[in-house]
Amino acid sequence: MIALLVVALWLGNKSNEVVVRPERKISKVTQPKSQTDDRGFRRLISRLEYSVHARCRMKCRKITQDEVKDIMRNGTINYSKSDLNDAPCPSYALEGVTQADRQHVRIVFAQCAQKTKVVTCIDLERDYDCVCK
């Protein structure tokens, strides 16, 4: 009888225990604060294209496509350098710091309904001798 009482108490205490499972390791992915800015800039990179000029500037300034995408997702829009009435598509100048080499950059995006085009990439702290048309 005492043995049954001990087992019953032990089982009763077991039901109140919290089972702690080891956490799964999840890689941290930077998410934008919002998919759309308050003035219409969409931070979605699914339809991103690059102008010939932008590719030349990226190569000269050693800015990668991943860094461009990171600035598009997380950069700050400089409205004084943007032209929301630009034709055929509004242009947005986004600024930020690249992860790899800590360049302070401005990347200009022209955003139409179906695609976003990278127009140019500028290093705000260093001049380069790029010959881009």
Short mmCIF file of C-alpha atoms in Angstrom, two decimals:
data_model
loop_
_atom_site.label_atom_id
_atom_site.label_comp_id
_atom_site.label_asym_id
_atom_site.label_seq_id
_atom_site.Cartn_x
_atom_site.Cartn_y
_atom_site.Cartn_z
CA MET A 1 0.00 0.00 0.00
CA ILE A 2 2.80 2.41 0.89
CA ALA A 3 4.57 1.48 -2.34
CA LEU A 4 1.46 2.37 -4.38
CA LEU A 5 1.19 5.69 -2.54
CA VAL A 6 4.83 6.53 -3.30
CA VAL A 7 4.38 5.62 -6.98
CA ALA A 8 1.19 7.71 -7.19
CA LEU A 9 2.92 10.72 -5.63
CA TRP A 10 5.91 10.27 -7.91
CA LEU A 11 3.68 10.09 -11.03
CA GLY A 12 1.72 13.12 -9.86
CA ASN A 13 4.91 15.15 -9.54
CA LYS A 14 6.10 13.95 -12.96
CA SER A 15 3.01 15.42 -14.66
CA ASN A 16 3.92 18.89 -13.33
CA GLU A 17 7.50 18.77 -14.59
CA VAL A 18 8.47 20.87 -17.57
CA VAL A 19 10.28 18.99 -20.29
CA VAL A 20 13.06 21.07 -21.77
CA ARG A 21 14.09 20.06 -25.26
CA PRO A 22 17.36 21.20 -26.77
CA GLU A 23 16.85 24.22 -29.02
CA ARG A 24 17.32 23.80 -32.73
CA LYS A 25 19.94 26.07 -34.16
CA ILE A 26 18.35 28.51 -36.59
CA SER A 27 20.54 30.74 -38.67
CA LYS A 28 19.73 34.40 -38.25
CA VAL A 29 18.32 35.98 -41.37
CA THR A 30 18.00 39.74 -41.48
CA GLN A 31 14.41 40.65 -42.20
CA PRO A 32 13.34 44.08 -43.32
CA LYS A 33 11.27 46.08 -40.89
CA SER A 34 8.58 46.37 -43.51
CA GLN A 35 8.18 45.09 -47.05
CA THR A 36 6.98 48.50 -48.23
CA ASP A 37 8.21 51.91 -47.10
CA ASP A 38 5.72 54.64 -46.20
CA ARG A 39 6.38 56.37 -49.55
CA GLY A 40 5.99 53.27 -51.69
CA PHE A 41 9.46 51.70 -51.94
CA ARG A 42 9.08 47.91 -52.06
CA ARG A 43 12.01 46.08 -50.43
CA LEU A 44 11.35 42.83 -52.30
CA ILE A 45 14.37 41.59 -54.25
CA SER A 46 12.56 39.04 -56.41
CA ARG A 47 12.61 41.16 -59.58
CA LEU A 48 15.94 42.92 -59.24
CA GLU A 49 17.85 43.86 -62.41
CA TYR A 50 21.13 45.72 -62.90
CA SER A 51 21.94 48.39 -65.47
CA VAL A 52 25.23 48.15 -67.37
CA HIS A 53 26.33 51.31 -65.54
CA ALA A 54 25.50 49.80 -62.12
CA ARG A 55 27.44 46.61 -62.91
CA CYS A 56 30.47 48.67 -63.94
CA ARG A 57 30.30 50.77 -60.75
CA MET A 58 29.85 47.65 -58.61
CA LYS A 59 32.89 46.01 -60.17
CA CYS A 60 35.03 49.13 -59.76
CA ARG A 61 33.95 49.69 -56.15
CA LYS A 62 33.93 46.00 -55.21
CA ILE A 63 30.26 45.95 -54.23
CA THR A 64 28.64 42.53 -54.54
CA GLN A 65 25.07 41.63 -55.49
CA ASP A 66 24.54 40.34 -51.95
CA GLU A 67 25.58 43.74 -50.57
CA VAL A 68 23.18 45.48 -52.98
CA LYS A 69 20.37 43.20 -51.78
CA ASP A 70 21.26 43.86 -48.14
CA ILE A 71 21.12 47.64 -48.70
CA MET A 72 17.80 47.23 -50.52
CA ARG A 73 16.38 45.28 -47.55
CA ASN A 74 17.88 47.31 -44.73
CA GLY A 75 19.22 50.62 -46.05
CA THR A 76 17.88 54.05 -45.18
CA ILE A 77 16.14 55.98 -47.94
CA ASN A 78 17.75 59.36 -48.56
CA TYR A 79 14.76 61.29 -49.89
CA SER A 80 16.87 64.35 -50.76
CA LYS A 81 18.77 62.17 -53.28
CA SER A 82 15.67 60.29 -54.47
CA ASP A 83 13.22 61.35 -57.18
CA LEU A 84 9.77 59.91 -56.59
CA ASN A 85 8.50 61.67 -59.74
CA ASP A 86 11.26 60.29 -61.97
CA ALA A 87 10.04 58.85 -65.28
CA PRO A 88 9.44 56.14 -66.25
CA CYS A 89 9.90 54.88 -62.67
CA PRO A 90 10.46 56.57 -59.29
CA SER A 91 14.08 56.41 -58.13
CA TYR A 92 15.07 55.79 -54.53
CA ALA A 93 18.56 56.39 -53.12
CA LEU A 94 19.24 53.98 -50.28
CA GLU A 95 22.24 54.32 -48.02
CA GLY A 96 23.93 51.94 -45.65
CA VAL A 97 27.15 50.17 -44.72
CA THR A 98 28.24 46.97 -46.47
CA GLN A 99 28.84 43.97 -44.24
CA ALA A 100 32.11 42.68 -45.73
CA ASP A 101 34.30 45.76 -45.90
CA ARG A 102 32.19 48.40 -44.11
CA GLN A 103 31.83 50.70 -47.14
CA HIS A 104 29.36 53.56 -46.66
CA VAL A 105 27.38 53.35 -49.91
CA ARG A 106 24.43 54.87 -51.73
CA ILE A 107 22.62 52.64 -54.18
CA VAL A 108 20.00 54.10 -56.48
CA PHE A 109 17.06 51.90 -57.43
CA ALA A 110 14.48 52.69 -60.13
CA GLN A 111 11.30 50.92 -59.12
CA CYS A 112 8.61 50.19 -61.66
CA ALA A 113 5.51 48.05 -61.15
CA GLN A 114 7.05 44.81 -62.47
CA LYS A 115 10.75 45.19 -61.62
CA THR A 116 13.35 47.16 -59.71
CA LYS A 117 16.53 48.21 -61.50
CA VAL A 118 19.80 49.07 -59.81
CA VAL A 119 20.83 52.33 -61.52
CA THR A 120 24.16 53.10 -59.83
CA CYS A 121 26.30 52.38 -56.77
CA ILE A 122 28.30 55.08 -55.00
CA ASP A 123 30.92 54.83 -52.24
CA LEU A 124 30.22 57.91 -50.11
CA GLU A 125 33.67 58.05 -48.53
CA ARG A 126 36.13 57.13 -51.28
CA ASP A 127 36.61 58.25 -54.89
CA TYR A 128 37.38 55.68 -57.56
CA ASP A 129 38.75 56.06 -61.07
CA CYS A 130 35.96 54.21 -62.82
CA VAL A 131 35.36 54.61 -66.52
CA CYS A 132 31.70 53.65 -66.83
CA LYS A 133 29.32 54.83 -69.53
#
